[in-house]
C-alpha atoms as a printed R data frame, in Angstrom:
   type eleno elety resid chain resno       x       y       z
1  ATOM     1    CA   UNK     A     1  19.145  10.925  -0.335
2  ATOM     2    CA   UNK     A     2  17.663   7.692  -2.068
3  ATOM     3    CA   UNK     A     3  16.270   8.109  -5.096
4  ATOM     4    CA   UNK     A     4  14.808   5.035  -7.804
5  ATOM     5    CA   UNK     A     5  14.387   5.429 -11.281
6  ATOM     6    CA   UNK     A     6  12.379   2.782 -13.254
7  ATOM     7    CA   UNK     A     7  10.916   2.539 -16.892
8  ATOM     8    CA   UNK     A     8   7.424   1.578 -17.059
9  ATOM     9    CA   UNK     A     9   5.602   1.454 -20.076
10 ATOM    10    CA   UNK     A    10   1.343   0.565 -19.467
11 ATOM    11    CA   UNK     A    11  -0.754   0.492 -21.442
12 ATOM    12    CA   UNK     A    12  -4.337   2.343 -20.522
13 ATOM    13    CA   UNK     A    13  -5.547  -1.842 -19.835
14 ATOM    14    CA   UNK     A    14  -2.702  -1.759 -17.578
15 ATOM    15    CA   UNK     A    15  -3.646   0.834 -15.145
16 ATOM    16    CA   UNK     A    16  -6.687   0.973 -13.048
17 ATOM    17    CA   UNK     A    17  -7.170   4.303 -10.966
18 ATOM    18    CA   UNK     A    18  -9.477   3.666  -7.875
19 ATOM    19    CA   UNK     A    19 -10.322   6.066  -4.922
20 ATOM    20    CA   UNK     A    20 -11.004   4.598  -2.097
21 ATOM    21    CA   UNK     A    21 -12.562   6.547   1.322
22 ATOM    22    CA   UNK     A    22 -12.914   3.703   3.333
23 ATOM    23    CA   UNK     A    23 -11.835   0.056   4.272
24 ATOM    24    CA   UNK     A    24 -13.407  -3.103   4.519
25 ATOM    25    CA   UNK     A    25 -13.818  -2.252   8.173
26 ATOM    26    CA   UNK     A    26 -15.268   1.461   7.506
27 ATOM    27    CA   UNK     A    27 -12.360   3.216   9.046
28 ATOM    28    CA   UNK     A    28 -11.279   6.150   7.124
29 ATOM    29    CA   UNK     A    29  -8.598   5.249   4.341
30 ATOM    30    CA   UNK     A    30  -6.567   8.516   4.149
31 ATOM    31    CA   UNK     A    31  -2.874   9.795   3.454
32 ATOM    32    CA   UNK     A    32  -3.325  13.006   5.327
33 ATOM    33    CA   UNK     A    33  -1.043  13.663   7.585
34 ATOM    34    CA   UNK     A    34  -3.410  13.712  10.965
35 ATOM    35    CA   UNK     A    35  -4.759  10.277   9.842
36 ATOM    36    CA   UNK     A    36  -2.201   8.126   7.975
37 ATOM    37    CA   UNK     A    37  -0.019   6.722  10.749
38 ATOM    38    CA   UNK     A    38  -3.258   5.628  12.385
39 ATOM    39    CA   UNK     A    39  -2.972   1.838  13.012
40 ATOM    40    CA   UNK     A    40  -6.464   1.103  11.567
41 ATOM    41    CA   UNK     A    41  -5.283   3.314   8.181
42 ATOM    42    CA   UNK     A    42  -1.699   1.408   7.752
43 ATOM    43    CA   UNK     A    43  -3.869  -1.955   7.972
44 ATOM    44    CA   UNK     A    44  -6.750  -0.683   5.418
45 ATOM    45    CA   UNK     A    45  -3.884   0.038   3.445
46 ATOM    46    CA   UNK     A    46  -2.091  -3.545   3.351
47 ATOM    47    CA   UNK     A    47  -5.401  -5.240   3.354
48 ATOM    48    CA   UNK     A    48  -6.467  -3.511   0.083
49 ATOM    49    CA   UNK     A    49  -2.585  -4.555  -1.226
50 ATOM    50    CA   UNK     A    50  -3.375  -7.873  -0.127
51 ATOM    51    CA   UNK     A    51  -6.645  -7.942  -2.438
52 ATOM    52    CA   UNK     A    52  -4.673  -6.717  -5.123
53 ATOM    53    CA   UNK     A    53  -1.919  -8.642  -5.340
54 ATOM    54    CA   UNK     A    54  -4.341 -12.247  -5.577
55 ATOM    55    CA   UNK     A    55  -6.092 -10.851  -8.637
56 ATOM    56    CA   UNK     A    56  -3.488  -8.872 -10.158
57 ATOM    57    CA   UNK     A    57  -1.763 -11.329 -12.768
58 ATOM    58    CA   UNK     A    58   1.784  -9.628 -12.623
59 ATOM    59    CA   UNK     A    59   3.826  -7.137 -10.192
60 ATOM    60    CA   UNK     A    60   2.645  -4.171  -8.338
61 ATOM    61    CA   UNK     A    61   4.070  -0.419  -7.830
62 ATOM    62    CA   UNK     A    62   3.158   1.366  -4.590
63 ATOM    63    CA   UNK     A    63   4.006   4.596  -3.922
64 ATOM    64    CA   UNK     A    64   4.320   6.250  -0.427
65 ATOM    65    CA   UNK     A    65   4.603   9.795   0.405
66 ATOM    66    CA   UNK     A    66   7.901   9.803   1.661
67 ATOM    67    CA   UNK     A    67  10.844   7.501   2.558
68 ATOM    68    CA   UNK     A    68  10.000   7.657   6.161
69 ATOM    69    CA   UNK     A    69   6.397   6.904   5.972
70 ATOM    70    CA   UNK     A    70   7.179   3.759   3.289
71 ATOM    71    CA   UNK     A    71   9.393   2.612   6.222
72 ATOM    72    CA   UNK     A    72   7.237   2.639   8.892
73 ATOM    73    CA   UNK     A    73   3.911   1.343   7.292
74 ATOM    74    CA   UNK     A    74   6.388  -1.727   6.054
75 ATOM    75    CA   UNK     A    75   7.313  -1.991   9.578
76 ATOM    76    CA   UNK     A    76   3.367  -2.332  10.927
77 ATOM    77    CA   UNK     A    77   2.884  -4.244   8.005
78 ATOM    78    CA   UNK     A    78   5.213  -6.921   8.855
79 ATOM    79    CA   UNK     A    79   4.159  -7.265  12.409
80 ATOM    80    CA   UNK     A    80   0.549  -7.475  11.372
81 ATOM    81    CA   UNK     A    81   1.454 -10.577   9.127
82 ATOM    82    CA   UNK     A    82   0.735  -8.313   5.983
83 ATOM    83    CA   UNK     A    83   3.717  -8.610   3.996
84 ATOM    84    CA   UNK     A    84   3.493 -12.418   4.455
85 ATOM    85    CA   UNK     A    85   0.395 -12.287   3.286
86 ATOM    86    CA   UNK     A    86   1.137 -10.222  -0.161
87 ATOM    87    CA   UNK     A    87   4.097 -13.180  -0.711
88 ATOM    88    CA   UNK     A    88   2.116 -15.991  -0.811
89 ATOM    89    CA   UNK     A    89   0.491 -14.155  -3.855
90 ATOM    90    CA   UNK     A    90   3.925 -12.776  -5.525
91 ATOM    91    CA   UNK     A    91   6.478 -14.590  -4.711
């Protein structure tokens, strides 16, 4: 089993809780389990990261509901040019 440990220290000015029902597009933004591996969710998903990390000044957690899931919204992500898109704004 994998397993990451990090120390984080924020502030309340450090973290903003949203919740979000839908994306830009008005297709459902959900982690249940019928919905979530839905193309249209994974891309709500990485388009609202995308937002995110061109206004947020410094790095970004995201957390995924398992190991699995984390590896296969990366994988859509990639192929939909998302993850390139988050770079040009972090790295």
């Amino acid at each position: 089993a994998r397993s990451l440990e990090m120390s984080l220290v924020a502030g309340r000015e450090g973290v903003c809780p949203l919740v979000l029902t839908k994306g830009a597009d008005q297709m459902p933004v959900s982690s249940s389990f019928e919905l979530r591996s839905d193309p249209g969710v994974v891309r709500n998903y990485g388009k609202l990261l995308v937002d995110l990390a061109a206004v947020v000044p410094d790095g970004i957690v995201c957390f995924f509901v398992s190991y699995l899931y984390m590896d296969m919204v990366v994988s859509q992500w990639h192929a939909m040019g998302i993850l390139q898109e988050v770079m040009r704004s972090k790295l």
